[in-house]
Coordinates of N, CA and C in Angstrom, one line a residue:
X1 N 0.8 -1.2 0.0 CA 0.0 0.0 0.0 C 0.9 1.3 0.0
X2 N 0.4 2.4 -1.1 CA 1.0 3.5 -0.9 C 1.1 4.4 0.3
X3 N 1.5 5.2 0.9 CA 1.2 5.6 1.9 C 1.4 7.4 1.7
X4 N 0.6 8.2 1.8 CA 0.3 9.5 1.1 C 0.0 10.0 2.6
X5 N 1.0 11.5 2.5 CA 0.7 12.4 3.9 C -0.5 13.8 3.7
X6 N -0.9 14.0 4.4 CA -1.8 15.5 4.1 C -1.2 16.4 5.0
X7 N -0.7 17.5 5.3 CA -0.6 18.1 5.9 C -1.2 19.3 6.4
X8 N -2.1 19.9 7.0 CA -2.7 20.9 7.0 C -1.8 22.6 7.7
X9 N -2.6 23.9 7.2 CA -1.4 24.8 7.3 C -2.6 25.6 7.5
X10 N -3.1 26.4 8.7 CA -3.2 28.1 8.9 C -3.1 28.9 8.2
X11 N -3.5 30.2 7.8 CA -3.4 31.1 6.5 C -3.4 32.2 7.2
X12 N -2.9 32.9 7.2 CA -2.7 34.3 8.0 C -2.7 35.2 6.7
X13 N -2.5 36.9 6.9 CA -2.1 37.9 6.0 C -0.4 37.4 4.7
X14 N 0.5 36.7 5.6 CA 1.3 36.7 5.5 C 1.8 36.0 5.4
X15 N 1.5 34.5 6.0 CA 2.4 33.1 5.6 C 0.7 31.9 5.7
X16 N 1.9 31.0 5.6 CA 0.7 29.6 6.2 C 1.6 28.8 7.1
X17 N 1.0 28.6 8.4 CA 1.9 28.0 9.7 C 1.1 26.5 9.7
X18 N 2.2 25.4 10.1 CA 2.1 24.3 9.9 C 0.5 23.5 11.3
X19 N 0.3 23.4 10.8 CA -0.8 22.9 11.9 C -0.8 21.2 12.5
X20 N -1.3 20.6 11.4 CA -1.3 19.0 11.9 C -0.7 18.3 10.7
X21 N -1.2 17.1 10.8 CA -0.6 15.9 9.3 C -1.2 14.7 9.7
X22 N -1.8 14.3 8.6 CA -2.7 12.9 8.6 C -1.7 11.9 7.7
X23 N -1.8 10.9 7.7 CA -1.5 9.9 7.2 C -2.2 8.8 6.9
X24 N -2.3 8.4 5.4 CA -3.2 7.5 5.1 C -2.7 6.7 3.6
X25 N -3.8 5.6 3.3 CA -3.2 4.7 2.1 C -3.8 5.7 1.0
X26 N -3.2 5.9 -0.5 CA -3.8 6.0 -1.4 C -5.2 5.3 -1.9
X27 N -4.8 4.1 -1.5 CA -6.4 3.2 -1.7 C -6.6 2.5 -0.5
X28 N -7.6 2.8 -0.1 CA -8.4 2.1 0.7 C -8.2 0.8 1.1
X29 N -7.9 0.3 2.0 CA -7.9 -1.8 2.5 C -8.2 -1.8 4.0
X30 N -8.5 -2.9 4.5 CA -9.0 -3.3 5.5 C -8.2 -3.2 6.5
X31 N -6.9 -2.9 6.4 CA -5.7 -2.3 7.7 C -5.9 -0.8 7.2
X32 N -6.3 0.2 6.2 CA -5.4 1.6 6.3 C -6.5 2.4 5.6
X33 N -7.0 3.0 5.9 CA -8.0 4.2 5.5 C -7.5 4.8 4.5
X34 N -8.6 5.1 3.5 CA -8.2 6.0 2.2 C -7.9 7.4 2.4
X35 N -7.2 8.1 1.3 CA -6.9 9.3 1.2 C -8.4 10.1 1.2
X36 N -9.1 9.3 0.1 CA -10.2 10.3 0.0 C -11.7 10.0 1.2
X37 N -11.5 9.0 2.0 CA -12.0 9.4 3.5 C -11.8 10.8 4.2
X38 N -10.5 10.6 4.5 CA -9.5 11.5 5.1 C -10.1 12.8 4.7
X39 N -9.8 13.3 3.4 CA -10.0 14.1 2.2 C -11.9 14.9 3.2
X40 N -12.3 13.8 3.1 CA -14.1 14.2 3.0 C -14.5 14.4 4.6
X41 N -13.7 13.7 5.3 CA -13.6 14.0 6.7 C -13.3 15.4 7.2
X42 N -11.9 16.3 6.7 CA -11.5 17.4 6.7 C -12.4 18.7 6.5
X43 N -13.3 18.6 5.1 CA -14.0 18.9 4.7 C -15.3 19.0 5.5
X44 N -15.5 18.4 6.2 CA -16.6 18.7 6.8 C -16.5 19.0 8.5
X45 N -15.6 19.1 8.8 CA -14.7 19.8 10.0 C -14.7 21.3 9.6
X46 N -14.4 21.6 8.5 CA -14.2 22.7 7.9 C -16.0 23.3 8.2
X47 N -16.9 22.6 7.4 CA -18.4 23.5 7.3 C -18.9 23.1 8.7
X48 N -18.2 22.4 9.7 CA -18.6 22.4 11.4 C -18.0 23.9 12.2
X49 N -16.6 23.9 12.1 CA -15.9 24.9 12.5 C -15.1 25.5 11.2
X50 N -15.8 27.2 10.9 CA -15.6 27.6 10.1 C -13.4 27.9 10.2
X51 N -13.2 28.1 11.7 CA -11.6 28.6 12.0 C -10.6 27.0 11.2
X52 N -11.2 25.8 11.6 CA -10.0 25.0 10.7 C -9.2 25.0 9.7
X53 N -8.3 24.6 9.9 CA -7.0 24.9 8.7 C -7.1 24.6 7.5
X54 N -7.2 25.1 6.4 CA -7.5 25.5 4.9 C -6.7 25.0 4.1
X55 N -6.0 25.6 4.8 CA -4.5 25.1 3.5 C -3.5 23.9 3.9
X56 N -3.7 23.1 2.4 CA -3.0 21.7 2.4 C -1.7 21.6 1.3
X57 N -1.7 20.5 2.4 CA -0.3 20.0 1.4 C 0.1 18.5 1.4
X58 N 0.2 18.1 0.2 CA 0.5 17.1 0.2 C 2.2 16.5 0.4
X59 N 2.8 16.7 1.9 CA 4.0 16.8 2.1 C 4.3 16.3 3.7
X60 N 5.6 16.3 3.8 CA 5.5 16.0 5.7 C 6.8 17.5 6.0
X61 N 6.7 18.4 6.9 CA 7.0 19.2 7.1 C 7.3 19.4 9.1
X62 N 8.2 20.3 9.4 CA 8.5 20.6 10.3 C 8.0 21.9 10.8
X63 N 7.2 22.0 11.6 CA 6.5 22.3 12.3 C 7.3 24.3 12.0
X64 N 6.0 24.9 11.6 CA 6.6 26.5 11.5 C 6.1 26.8 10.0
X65 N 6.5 27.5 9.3 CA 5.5 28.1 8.3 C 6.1 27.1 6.8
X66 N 5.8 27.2 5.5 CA 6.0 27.0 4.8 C 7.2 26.8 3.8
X67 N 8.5 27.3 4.4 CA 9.5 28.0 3.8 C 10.2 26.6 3.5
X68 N 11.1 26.7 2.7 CA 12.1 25.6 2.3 C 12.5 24.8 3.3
X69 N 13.2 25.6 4.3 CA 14.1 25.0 5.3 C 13.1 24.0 6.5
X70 N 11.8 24.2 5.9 CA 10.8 23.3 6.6 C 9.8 22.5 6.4
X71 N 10.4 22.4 4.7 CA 10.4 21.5 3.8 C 10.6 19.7 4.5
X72 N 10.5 18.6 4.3 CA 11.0 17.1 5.0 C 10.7 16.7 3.3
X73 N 9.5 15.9 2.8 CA 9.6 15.4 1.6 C 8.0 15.4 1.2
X74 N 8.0 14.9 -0.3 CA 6.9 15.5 -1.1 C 5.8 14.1 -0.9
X75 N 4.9 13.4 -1.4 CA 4.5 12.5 -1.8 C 3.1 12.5 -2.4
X76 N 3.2 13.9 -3.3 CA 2.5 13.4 -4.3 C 2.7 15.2 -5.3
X77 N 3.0 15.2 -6.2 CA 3.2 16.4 -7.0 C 1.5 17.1 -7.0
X78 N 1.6 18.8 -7.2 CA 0.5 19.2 -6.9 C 0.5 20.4 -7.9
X79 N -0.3 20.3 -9.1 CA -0.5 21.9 -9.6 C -1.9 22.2 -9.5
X80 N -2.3 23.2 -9.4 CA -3.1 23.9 -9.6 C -3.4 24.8 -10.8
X81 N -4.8 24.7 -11.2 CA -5.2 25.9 -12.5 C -6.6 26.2 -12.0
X82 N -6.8 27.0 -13.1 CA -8.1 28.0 -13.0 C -9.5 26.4 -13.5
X83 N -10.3 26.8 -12.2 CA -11.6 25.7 -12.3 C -12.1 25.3 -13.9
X84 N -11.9 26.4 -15.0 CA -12.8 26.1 -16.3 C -11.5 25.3 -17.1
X85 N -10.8 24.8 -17.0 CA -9.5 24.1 -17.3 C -9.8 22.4 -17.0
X86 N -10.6 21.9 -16.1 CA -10.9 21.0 -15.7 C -10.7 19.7 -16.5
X87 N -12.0 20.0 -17.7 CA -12.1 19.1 -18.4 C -11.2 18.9 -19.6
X88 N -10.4 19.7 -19.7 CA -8.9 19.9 -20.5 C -8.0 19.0 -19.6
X89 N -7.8 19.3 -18.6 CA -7.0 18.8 -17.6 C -7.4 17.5 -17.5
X90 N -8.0 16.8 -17.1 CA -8.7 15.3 -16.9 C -8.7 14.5 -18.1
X91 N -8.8 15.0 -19.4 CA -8.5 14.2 -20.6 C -7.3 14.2 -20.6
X92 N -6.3 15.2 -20.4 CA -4.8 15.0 -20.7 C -4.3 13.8 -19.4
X93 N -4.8 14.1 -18.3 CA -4.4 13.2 -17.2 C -4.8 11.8 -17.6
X94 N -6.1 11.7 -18.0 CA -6.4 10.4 -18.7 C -5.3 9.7 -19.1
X95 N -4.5 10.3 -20.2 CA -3.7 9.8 -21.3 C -2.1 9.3 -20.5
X96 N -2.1 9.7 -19.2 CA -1.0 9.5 -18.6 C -1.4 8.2 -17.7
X97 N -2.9 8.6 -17.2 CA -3.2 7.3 -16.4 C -2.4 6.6 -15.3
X98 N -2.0 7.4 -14.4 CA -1.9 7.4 -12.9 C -3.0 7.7 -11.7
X99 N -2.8 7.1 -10.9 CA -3.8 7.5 -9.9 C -3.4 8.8 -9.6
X100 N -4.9 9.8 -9.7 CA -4.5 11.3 -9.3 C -5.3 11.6 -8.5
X101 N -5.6 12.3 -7.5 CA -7.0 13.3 -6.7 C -7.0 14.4 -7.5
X102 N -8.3 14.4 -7.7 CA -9.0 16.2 -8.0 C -9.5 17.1 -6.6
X103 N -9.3 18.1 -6.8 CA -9.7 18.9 -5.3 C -10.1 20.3 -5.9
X104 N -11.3 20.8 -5.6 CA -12.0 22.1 -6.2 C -11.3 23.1 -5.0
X105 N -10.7 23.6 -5.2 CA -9.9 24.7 -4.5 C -10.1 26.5 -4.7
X106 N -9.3 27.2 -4.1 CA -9.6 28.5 -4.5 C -8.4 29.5 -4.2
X107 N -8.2 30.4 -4.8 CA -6.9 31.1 -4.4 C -7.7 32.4 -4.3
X108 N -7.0 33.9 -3.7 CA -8.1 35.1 -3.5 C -8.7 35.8 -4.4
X109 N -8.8 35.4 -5.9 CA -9.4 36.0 -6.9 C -9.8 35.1 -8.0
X110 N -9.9 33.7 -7.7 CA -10.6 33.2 -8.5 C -11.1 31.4 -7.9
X111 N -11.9 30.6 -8.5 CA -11.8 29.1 -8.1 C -10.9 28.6 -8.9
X112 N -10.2 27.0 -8.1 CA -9.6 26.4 -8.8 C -9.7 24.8 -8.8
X113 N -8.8 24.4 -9.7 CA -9.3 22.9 -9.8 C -7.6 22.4 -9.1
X114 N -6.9 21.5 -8.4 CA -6.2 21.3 -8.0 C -5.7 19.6 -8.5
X115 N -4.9 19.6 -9.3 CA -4.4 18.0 -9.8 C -3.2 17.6 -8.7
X116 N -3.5 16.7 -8.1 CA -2.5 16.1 -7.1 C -2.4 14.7 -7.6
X117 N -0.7 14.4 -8.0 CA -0.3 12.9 -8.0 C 0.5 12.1 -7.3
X118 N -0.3 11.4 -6.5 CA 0.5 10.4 -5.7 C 1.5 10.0 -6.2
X119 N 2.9 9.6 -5.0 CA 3.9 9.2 -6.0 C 4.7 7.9 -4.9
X120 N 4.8 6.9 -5.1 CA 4.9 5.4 -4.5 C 6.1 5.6 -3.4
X121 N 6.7 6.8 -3.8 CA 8.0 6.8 -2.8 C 7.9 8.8 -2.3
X122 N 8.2 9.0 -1.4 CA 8.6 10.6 -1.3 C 9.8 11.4 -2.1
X123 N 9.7 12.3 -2.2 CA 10.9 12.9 -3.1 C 11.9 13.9 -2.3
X124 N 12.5 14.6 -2.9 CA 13.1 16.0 -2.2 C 12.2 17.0 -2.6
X125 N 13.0 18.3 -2.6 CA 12.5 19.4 -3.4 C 12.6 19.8 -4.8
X126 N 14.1 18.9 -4.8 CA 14.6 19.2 -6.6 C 13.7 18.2 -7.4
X127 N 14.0 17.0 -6.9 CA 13.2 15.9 -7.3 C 11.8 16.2 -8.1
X128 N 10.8 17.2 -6.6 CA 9.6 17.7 -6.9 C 9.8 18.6 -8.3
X129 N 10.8 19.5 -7.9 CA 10.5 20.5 -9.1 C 10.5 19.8 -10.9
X130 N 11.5 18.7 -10.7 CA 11.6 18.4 -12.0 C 10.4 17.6 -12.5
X131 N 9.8 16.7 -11.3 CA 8.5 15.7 -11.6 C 7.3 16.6 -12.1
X132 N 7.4 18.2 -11.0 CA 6.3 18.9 -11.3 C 6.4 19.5 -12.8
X133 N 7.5 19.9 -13.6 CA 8.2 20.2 -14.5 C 7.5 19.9 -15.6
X134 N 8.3 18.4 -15.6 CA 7.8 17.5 -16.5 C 5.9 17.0 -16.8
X135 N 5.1 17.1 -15.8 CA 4.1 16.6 -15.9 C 3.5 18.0 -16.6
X136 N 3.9 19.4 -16.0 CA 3.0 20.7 -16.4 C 3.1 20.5 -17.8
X137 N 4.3 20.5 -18.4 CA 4.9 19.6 -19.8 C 3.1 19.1 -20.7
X138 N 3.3 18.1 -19.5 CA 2.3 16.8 -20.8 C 1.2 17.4 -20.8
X139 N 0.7 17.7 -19.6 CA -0.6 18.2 -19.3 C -1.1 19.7 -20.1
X140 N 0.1 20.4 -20.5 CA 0.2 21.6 -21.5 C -1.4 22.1 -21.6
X141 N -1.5 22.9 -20.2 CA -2.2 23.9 -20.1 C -2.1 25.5 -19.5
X142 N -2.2 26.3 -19.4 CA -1.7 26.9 -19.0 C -2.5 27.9 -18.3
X143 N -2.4 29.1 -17.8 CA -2.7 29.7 -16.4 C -2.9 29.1 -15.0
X144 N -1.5 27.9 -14.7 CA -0.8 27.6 -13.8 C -0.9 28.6 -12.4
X145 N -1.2 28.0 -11.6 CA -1.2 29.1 -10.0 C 0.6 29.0 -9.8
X146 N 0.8 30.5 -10.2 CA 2.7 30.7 -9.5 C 2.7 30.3 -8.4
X147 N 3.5 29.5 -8.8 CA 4.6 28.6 -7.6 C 4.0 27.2 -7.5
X148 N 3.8 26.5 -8.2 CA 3.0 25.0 -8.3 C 4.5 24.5 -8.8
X149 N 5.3 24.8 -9.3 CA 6.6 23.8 -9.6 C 7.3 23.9 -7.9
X150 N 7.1 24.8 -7.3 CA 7.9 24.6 -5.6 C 7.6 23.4 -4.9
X151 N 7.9 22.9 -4.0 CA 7.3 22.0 -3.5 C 6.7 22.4 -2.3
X152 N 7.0 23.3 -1.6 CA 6.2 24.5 -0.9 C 5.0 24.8 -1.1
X153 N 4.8 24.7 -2.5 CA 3.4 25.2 -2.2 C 1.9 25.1 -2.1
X154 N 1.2 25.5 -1.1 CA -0.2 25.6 -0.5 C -1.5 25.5 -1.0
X155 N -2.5 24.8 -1.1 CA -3.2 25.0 -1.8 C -4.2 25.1 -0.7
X156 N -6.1 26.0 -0.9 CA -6.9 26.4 0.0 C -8.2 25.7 -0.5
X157 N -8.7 24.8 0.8 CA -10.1 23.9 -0.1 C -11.0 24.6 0.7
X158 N -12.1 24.7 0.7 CA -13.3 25.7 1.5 C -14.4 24.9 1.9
X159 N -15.0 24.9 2.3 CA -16.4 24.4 3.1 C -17.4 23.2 2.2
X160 N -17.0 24.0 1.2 CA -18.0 23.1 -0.1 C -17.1 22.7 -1.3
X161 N -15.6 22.7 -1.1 CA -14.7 21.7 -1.9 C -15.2 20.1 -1.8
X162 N -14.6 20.0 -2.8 CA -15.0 18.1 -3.6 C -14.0 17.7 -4.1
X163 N -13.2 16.5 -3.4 CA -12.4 15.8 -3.2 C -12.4 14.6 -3.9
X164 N -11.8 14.4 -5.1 CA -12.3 12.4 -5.5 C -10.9 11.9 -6.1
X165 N -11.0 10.9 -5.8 CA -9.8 9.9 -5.7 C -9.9 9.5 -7.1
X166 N -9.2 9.5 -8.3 CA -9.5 8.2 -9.5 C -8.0 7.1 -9.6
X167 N -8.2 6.3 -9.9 CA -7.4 5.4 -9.7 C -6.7 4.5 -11.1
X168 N -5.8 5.6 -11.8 CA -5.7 5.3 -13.2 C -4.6 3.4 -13.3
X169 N -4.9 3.1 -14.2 CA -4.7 1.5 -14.6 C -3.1 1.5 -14.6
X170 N -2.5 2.5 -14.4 CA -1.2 2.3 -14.4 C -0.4 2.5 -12.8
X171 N -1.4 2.5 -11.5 CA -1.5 2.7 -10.6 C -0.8 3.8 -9.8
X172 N 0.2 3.7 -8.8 CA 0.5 4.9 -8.3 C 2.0 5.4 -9.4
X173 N 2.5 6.8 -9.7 CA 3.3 7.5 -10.5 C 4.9 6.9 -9.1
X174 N 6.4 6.0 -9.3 CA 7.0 6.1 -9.2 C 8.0 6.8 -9.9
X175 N 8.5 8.0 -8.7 CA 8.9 9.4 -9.1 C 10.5 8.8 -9.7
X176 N 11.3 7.9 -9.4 CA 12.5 7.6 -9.6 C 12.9 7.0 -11.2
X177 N 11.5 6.2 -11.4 CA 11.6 5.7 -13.0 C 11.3 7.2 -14.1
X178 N 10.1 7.2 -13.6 CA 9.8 8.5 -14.4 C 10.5 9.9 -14.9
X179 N 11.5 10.2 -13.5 CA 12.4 10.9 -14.1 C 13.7 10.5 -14.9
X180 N 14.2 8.9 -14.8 CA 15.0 8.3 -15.8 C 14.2 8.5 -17.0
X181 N 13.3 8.2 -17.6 CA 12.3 7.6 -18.1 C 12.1 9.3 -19.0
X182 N 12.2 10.6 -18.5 CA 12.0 11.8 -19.4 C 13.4 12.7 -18.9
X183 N 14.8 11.9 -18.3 CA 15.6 13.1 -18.4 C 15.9 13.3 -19.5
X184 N 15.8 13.5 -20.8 CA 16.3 13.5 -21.9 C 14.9 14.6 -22.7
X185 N 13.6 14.8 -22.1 CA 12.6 15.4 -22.5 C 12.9 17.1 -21.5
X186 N 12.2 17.9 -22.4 CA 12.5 19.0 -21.8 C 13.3 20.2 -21.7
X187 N 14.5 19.5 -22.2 CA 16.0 20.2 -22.0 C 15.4 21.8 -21.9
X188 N 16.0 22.3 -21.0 CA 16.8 23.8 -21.5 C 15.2 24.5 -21.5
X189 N 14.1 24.2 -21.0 CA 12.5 24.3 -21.3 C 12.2 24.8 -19.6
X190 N 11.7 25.9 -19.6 CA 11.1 26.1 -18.2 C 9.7 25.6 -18.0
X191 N 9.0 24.9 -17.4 CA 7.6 24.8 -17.2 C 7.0 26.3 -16.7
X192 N 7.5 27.4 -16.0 CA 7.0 27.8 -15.1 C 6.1 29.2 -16.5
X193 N 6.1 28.8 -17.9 CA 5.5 29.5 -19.1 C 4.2 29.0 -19.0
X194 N 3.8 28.2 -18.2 CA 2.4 27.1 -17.8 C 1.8 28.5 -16.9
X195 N 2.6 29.5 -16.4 CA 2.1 30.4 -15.2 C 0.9 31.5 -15.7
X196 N 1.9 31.6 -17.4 CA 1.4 32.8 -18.1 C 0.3 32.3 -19.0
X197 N -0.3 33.1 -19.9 CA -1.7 32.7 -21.0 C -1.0 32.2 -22.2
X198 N -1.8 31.3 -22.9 CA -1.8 30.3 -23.4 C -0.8 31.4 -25.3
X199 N 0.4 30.9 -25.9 CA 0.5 32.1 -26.6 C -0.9 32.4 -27.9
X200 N -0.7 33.0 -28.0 CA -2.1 33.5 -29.5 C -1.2 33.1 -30.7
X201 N -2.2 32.1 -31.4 CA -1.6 31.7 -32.6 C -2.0 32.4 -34.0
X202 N -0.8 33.1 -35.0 CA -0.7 33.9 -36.2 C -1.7 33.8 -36.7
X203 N -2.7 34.8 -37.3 CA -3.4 35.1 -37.9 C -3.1 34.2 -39.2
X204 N -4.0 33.8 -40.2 CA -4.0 33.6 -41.7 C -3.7 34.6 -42.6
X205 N -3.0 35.1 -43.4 CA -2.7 36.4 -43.6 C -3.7 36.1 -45.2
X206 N -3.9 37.7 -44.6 CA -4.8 37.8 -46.3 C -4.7 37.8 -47.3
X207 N -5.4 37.5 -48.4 CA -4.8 37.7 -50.1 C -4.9 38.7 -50.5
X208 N -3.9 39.6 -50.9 CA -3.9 40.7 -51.2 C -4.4 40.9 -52.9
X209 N -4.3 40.0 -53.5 CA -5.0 39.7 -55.0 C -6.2 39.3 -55.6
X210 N -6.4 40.2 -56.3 CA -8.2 40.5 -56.4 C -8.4 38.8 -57.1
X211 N -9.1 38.6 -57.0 CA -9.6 37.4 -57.9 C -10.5 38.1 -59.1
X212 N -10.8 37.8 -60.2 CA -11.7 38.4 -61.1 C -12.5 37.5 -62.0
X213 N -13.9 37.8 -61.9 CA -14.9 37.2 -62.5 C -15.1 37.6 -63.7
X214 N -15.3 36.8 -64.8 CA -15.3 36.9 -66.2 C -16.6 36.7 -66.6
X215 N -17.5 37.8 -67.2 CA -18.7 37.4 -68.1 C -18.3 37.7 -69.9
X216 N -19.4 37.8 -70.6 CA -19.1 37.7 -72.0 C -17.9 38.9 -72.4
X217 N -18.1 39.5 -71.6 CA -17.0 41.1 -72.5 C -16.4 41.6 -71.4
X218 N -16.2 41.7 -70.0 CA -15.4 42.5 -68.9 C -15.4 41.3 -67.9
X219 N -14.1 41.4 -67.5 CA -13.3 40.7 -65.8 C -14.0 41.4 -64.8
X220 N -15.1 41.4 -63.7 CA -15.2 42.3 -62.6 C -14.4 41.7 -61.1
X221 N -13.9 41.7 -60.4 CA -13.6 41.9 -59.0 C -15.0 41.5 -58.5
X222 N -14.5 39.9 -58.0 CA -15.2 38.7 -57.4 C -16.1 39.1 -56.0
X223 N -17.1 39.5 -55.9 CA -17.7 39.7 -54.6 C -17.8 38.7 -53.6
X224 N -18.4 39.2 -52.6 CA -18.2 38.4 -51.0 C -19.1 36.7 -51.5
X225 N -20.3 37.2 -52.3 CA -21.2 36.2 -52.3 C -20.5 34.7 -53.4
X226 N -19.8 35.6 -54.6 CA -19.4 35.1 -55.4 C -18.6 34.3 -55.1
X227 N -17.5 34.6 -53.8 CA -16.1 33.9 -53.1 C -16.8 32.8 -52.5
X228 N -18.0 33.3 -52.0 CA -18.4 32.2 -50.7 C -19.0 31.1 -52.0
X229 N -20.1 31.3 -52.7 CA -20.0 30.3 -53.9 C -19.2 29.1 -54.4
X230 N -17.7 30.4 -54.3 CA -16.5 29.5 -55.6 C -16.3 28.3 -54.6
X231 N -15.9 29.0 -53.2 CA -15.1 27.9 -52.2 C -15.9 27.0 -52.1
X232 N -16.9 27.0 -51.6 CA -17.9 26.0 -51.8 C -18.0 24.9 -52.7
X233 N -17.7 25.6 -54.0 CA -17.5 24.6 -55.6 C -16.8 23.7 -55.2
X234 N -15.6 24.1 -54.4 CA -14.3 23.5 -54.7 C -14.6 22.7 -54.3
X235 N -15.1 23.3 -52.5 CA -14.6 22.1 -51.6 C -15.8 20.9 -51.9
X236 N -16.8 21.2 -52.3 CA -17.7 19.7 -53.0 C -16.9 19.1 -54.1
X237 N -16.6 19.5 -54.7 CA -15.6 19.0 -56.0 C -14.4 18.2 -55.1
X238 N -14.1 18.9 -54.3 CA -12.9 17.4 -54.0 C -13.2 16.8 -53.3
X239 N -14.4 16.8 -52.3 CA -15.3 15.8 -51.9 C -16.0 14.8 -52.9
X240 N -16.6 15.2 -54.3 CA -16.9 14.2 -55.1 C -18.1 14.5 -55.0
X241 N -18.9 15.8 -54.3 CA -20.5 16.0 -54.1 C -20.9 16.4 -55.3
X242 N -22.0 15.5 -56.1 CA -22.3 15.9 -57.2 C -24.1 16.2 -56.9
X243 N -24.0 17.5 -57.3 CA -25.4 18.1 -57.1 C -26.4 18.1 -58.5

């Protein structure tokens, strides 16, 4: 059995201070409680006593706020994006097919969707950054919550967050093969372009050349209706639509 930490963190103006840490199985068995018990249990602690700690992490940490030096190890990579990304997000995750948790989250100016991947073993911090790296990579979405490549960082579930476990056929993500397995992908590539909007792709540039329509005695300069016609011809004609 996997064994996945949760760690919960306080939110103040100014930092997030370490609070408690649960420990549990990624899946569920008859000796070890599931993550997503745990997950649904927290959550409703939260809509009992509105003061409970908000912000999680999927990490084991030393007691004091979130900073590096209080860092211990990771066990499960965590990005975050904007909530309408979802279903983009979940088909690309599909295609990798690891067990992941979804978590409806929120940061101070918008909702978010939160992809967390368990990972069979714990990592460091470098470890994290490159795993997190590499997955923002496949997943190639973009308006990323800054600082989801750190391994530091926090994410905030609220009263009416929704927590679910899926359990992809290739089971839990081991962080040690996977990075053998893509050091060679990436090179020289920052993920953290995942933070910014998606680039806008070149216009079709226009034809600057009149086309001209031929009746018995004069060429005129092909109208809107006329163009929309021709293209039409074509495109039946190499379809083979015979009208």
């Amino acid at each position: 059995m996997t064994t996945i930490i949760l760690s919960r963190f306080d939110k103040s103006a100014r930092c997030y201070t370490f609070n408690d840490a649960y420990a549990a199985c990624v899946r569920a068995s008859d000796r070890c409680h599931g993550i997503g018990a745990h997950m649904d249990g927290l959550i409703r602690q939260i809509q009992l006593y509105p003061d409970e700690p908000r912000g999680w992490s999927f990490a084991s940490w030393s007691r004091g706020t979130n900073i590096s030096s209080n860092f211990k190890e990771a066990y499960a990579i965590v990005l975050e994006y904007p909530l309408d990304a979802f279903e983009r997000l979940r088909a690309n995750a599909a295609l990798l097919d690891w067990t992941c948790i979804w978590i409806t989250t929120e940061t101070k100016t918008r909702n978010t969707i939160t992809l967390a991947i368990p990972l069979n073993k714990p990592v460091n911090h470098k470890q994290y950054a490159r795993l997190a790296s590499v997955i923002a990579f496949k997943l190639d979405e973009y308006d990323m919550e800054p600082g989801c490549i750190a391994a530091h960082h926090i994410v905030n579930v609220h009263a009416t967050s929704i927590a679910v476990v899926e359990h992809g056929s290739r089971g839990v993500l081991d962080p040690v093969l996977f990075i053998k397995m893509t050091e060679r992908e990436y090179q020289n590539q920052t993920a953290r372009k995942f933070e910014g909007s998606a680039p806008t792709k070149p216009s079709m540039p226009v034809p600057t050349t009149t086309v001209m329509v031929a009746d018995d005695l004069f060429s005129w300069p092909e109208s809107e209706a006329e163009r929309i016609k021709r293209e039409l011809a074509e495109i039946e004609a190499k379809l083979g639509v015979v009208r």
